[in-house]
Short mmCIF file of C-alpha atoms in Angstrom, two decimals:
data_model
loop_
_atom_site.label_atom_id
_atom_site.label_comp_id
_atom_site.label_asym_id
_atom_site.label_seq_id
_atom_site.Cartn_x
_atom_site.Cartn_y
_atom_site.Cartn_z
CA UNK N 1 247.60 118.43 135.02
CA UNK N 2 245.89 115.24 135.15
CA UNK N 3 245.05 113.14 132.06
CA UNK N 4 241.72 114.27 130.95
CA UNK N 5 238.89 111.97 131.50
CA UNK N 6 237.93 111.92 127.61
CA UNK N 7 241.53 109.69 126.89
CA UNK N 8 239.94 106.92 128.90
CA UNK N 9 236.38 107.01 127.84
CA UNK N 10 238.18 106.38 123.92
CA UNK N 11 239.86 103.52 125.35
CA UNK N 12 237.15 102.06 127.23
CA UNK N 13 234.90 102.23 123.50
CA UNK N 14 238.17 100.84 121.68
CA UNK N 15 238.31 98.08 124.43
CA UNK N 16 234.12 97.76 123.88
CA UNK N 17 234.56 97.78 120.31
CA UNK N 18 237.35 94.52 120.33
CA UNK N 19 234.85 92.61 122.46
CA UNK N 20 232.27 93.11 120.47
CA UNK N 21 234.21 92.06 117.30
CA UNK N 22 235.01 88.88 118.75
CA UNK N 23 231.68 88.26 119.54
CA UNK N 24 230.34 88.83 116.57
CA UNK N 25 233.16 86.37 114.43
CA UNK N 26 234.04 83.97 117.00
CA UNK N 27 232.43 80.87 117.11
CA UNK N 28 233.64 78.80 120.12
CA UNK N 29 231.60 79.63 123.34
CA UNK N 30 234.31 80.12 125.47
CA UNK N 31 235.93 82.71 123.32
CA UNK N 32 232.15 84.65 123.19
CA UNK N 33 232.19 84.49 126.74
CA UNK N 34 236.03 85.88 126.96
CA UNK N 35 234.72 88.40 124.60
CA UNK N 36 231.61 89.15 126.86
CA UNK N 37 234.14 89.77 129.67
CA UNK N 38 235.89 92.15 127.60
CA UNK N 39 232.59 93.98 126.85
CA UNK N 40 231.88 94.10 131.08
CA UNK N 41 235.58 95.64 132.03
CA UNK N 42 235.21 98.36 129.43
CA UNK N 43 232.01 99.62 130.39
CA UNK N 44 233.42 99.59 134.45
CA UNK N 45 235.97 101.43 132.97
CA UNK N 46 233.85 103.78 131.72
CA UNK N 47 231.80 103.60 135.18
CA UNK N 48 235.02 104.46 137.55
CA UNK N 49 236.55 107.20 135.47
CA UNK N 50 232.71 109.04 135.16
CA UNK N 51 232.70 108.52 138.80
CA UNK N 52 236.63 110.24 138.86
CA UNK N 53 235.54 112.81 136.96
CA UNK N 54 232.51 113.90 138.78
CA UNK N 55 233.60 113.04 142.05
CA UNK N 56 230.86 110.82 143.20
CA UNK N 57 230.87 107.35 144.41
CA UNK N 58 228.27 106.16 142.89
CA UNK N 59 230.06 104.93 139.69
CA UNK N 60 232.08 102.72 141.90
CA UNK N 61 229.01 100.99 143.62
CA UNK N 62 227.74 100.36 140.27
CA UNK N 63 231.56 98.67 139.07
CA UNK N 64 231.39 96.62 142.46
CA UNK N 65 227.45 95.16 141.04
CA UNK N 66 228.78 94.54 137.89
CA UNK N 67 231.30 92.60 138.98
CA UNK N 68 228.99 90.29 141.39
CA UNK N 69 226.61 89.79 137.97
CA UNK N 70 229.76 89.18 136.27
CA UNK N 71 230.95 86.23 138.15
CA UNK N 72 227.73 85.01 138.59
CA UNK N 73 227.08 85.12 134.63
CA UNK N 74 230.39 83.42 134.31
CA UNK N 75 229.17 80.45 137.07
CA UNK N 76 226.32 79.44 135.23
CA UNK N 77 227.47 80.49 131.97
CA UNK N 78 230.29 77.39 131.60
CA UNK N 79 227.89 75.14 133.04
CA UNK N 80 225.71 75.26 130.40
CA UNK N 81 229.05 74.91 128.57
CA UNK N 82 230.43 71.82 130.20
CA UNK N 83 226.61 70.14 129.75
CA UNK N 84 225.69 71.65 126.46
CA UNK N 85 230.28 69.61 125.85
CA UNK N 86 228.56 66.46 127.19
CA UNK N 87 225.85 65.68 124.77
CA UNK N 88 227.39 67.30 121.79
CA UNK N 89 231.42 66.77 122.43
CA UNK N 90 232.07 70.59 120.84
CA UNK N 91 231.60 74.28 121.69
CA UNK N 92 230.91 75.57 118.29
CA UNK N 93 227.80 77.35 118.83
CA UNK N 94 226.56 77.16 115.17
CA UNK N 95 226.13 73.38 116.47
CA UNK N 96 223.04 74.36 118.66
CA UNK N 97 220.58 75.43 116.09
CA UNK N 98 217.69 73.37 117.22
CA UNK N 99 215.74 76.15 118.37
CA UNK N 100 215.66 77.50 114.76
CA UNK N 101 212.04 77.96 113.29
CA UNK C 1 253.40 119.10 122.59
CA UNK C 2 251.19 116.46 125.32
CA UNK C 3 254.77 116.80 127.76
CA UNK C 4 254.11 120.15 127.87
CA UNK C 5 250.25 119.81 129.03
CA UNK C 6 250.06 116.79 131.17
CA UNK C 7 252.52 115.26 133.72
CA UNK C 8 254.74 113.05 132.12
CA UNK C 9 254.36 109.75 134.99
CA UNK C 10 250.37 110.27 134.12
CA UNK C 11 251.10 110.06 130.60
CA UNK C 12 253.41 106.76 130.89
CA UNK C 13 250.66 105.06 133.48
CA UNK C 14 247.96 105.89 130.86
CA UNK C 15 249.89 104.87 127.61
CA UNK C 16 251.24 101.57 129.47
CA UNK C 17 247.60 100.84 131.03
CA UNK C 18 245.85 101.29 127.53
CA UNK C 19 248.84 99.11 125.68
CA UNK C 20 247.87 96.47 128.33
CA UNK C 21 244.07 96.82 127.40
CA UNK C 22 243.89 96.85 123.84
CA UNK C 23 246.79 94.77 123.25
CA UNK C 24 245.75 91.53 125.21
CA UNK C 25 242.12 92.24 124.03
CA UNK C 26 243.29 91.65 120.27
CA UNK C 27 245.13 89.05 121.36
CA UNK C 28 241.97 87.41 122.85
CA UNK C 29 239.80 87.64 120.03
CA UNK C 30 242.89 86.91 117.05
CA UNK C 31 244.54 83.55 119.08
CA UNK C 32 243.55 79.98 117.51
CA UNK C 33 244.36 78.33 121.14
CA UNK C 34 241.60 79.44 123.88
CA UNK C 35 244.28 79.08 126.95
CA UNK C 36 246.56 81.75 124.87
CA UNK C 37 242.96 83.29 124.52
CA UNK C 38 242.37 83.06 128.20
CA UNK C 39 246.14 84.07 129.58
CA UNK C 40 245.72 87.40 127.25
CA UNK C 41 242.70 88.43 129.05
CA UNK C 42 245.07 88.45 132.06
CA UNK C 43 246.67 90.86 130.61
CA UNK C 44 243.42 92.89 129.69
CA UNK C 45 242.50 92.92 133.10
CA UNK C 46 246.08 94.14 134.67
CA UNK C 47 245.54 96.92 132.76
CA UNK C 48 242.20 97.80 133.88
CA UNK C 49 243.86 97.64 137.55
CA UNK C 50 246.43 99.81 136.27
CA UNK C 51 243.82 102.59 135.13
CA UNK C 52 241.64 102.16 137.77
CA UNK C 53 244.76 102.48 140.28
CA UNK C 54 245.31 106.10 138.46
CA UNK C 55 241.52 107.45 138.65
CA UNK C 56 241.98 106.57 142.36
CA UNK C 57 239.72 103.29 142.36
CA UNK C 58 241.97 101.56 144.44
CA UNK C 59 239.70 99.02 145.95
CA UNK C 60 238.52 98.16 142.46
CA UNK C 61 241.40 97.74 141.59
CA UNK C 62 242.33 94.91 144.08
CA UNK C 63 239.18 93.32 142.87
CA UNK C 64 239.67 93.22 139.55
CA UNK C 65 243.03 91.53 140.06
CA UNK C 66 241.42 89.54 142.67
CA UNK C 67 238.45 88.15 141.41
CA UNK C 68 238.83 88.39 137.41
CA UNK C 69 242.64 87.56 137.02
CA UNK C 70 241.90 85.24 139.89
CA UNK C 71 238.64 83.48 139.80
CA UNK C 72 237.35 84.40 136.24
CA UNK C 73 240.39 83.30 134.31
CA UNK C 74 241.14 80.04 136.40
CA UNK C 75 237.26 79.26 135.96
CA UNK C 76 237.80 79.02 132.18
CA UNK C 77 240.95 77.96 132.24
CA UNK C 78 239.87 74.84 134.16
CA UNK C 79 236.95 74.10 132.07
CA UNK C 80 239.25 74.89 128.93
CA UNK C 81 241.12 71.90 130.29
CA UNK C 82 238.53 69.85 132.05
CA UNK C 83 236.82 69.39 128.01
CA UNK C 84 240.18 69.12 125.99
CA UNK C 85 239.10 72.31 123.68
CA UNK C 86 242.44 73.83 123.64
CA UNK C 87 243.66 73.78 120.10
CA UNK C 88 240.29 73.59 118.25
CA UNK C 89 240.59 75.89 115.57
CA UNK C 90 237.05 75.95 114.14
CA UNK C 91 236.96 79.77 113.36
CA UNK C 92 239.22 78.44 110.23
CA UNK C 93 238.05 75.11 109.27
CA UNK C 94 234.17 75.63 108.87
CA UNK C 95 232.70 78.33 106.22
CA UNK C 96 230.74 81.33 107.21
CA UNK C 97 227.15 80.78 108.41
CA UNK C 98 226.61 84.00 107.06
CA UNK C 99 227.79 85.41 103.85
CA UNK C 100 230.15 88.34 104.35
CA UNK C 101 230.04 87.62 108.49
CA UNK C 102 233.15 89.15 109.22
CA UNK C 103 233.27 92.75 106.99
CA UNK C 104 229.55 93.08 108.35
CA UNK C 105 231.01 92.74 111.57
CA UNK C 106 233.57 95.12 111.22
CA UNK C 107 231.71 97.54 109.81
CA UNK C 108 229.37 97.52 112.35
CA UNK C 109 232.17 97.83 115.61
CA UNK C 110 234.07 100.86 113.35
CA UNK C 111 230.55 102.62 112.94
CA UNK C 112 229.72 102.15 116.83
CA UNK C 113 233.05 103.15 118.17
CA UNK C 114 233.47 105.99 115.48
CA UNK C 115 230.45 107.59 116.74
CA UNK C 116 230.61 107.08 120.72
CA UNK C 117 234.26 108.90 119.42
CA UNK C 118 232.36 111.55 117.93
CA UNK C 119 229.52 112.10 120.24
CA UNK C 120 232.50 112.94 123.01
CA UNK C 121 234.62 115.34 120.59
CA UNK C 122 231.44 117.08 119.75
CA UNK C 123 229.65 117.64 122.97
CA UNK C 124 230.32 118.05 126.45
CA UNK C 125 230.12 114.45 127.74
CA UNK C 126 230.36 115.01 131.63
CA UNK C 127 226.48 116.70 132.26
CA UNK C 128 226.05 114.90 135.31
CA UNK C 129 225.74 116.72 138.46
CA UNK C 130 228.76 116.11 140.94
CA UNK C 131 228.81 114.43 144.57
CA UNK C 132 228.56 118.11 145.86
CA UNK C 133 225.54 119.25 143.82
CA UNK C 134 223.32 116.15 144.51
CA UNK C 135 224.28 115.07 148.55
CA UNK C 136 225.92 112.23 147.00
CA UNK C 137 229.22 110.31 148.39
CA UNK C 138 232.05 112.09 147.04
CA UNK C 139 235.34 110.09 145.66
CA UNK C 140 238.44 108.90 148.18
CA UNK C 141 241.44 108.33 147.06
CA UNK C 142 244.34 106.07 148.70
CA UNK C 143 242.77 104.29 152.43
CA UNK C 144 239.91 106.16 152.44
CA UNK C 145 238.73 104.57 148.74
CA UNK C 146 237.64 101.96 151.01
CA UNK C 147 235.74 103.50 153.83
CA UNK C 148 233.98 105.85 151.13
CA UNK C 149 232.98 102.79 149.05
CA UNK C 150 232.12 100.66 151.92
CA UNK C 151 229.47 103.59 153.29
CA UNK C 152 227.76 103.97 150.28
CA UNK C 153 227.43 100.35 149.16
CA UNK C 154 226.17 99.92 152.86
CA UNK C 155 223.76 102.91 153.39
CA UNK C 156 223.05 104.31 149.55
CA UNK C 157 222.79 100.65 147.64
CA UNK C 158 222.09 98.33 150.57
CA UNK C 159 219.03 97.02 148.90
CA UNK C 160 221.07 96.56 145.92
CA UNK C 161 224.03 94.62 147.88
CA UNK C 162 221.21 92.24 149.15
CA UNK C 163 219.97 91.59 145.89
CA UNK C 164 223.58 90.56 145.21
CA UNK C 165 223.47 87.71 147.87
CA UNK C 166 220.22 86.29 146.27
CA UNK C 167 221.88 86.45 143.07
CA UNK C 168 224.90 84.40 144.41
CA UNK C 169 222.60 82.04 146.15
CA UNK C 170 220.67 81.74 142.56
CA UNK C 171 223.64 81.02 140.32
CA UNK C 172 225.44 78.72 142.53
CA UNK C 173 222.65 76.92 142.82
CA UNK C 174 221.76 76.96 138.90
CA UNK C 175 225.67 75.60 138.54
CA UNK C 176 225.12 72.51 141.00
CA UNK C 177 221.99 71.47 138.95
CA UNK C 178 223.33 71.88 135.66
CA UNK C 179 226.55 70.16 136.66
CA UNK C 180 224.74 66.99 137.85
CA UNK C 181 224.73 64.13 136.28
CA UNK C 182 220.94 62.71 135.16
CA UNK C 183 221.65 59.57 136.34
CA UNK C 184 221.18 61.50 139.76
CA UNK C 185 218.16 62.68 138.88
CA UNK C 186 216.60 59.50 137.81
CA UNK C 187 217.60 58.06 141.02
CA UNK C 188 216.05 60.98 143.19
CA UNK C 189 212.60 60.16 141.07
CA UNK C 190 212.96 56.52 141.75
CA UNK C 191 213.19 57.30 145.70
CA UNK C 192 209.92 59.91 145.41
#
């Protein structure tokens, strides 16, 4: 017998739950953006073994979007890192606070 | 007692692939050096391959080693590098912003992932209707992963894949403006 789909659906939220951690407590923007990548593989995860389960393709097609939005994120993502590095000299993002009302 | 149920290779594969996972995740969010950070995710995402390998997403699973063990991780590894961040350790050097950031924190992940636990011991999670029911593409495993996937992102989510493209086109574009110096920019206004 196969392993049962529910074993990797509690890793995927265990995986979900760590990225979200570091989110939440990190404060260099590199490490949120790690942590955002986390966040992304555990929800495909969750995506390819729904689509194992139930035997339908679908969840696949959606992985294969995620991961074009995923790289694209990342693209512009660090460049507003590297300019946001160039005025300020840090990635602490409890630096950027000029938006605060 | 789970020898007895389950096959034992599945059980190694699974046990291995989740190690992988959760192990180079903590490592991620507990190292003070971002390149440690960075080579842990790595790790993260080999195991991801690994379990989508066993639910017979083998594509996927090229891709993931492909593009986010590939192109993800060098991308921030190279701008790890290309500022000089590695070694900053301002997680443990500044206070708090918030009082209590961290236990909040906490809490909050324990409570979410406690009850996505108990939402799936307590009901039947899969309600979805299967490939068969709906006229849908059903799964391949092995060669055929590829032609399956292939047809439906083609036919089924072809308005989707296009989308893709313009998103490309979008953030490469949004990456050469914000990488450009202003200098640049002054002299394009000067020409105009």
């Amino acid at each position: 017998m196969t392993i049962p789909a529910s074993w990797y659906l509690i890793v995927a939220a265990m995986l979900f739950g760590i990225g979200a951690f570091g989110l939440l407590t990190r404060r260099n923007a590199l490490i949120m953006f790690m942590c955002v990548e986390l966040m992304l593989n555990a929800v495909n995860l969750t995506f390819v073994t729904f689509a194992h389960s139930l035997k339908d393709i679908g969840g696949q097609a959606a992985v294969f979007f995620i991961l074009v939005v995923a790289a694209a994120e990342v693209t512009v993502g660090l460049g507003i890192v590297v300019a946001v590095f160039r005025r300020r000299s840090s990635t602490t993002v409890d630096e950027l606070s000029e938006l605060k009302g | 007692m789970i020898a007895a149920t389950y096959a034992i290779p599945d059980v190694i594969v699974f046990v291995i692939a989740s190690l992988l996972m959760l192990v180079g995740a903590v490592f991620v969010i507990t190292m003070k050096n971002p390149v440690h950070s960075a080579l842990s995710l790595i790790m993260t995402f080999f195991g991801v391959a690994i379990a989508f390998i066993e639910l017979d997403a083998h594509f996927l699973a090229a891709v993931e080693v492909i593009v986010y063990a590939g192109a993800i991780v060098v991308l921030f590894l190279f701008v790890i590098m290309f500022l000089g961040v590695d070694r900053d350790d301002v997680d443990a050097n500044t206070p708090e912003p918030l009082v209590a950031q961290r236990p909040l924190a906490a809490l909050g992940v324990v409570i979410t992932v406690v009850g996505i636990i108990t939402m799936l011991a307590h009901s039947h999670w899969v309600t979805g209707a299967t490939a068969a029911a709906t006229n849908g593409v059903p799964t391949e495993g092995g060669n055929n992963n590829i032609n399956a996937l292939g047809s439906a992102v083609f036919t089924t989510y072809l308005y989707a894949f296009e989308i893709t493209a313009a998103l490309l086109i979008i953030a490469v574009v949004g990456a050469v403006v914000l990488a450009r110096k202003e200098r640049a920019l002054d002299l394009v206004a000067e020409d105009a």
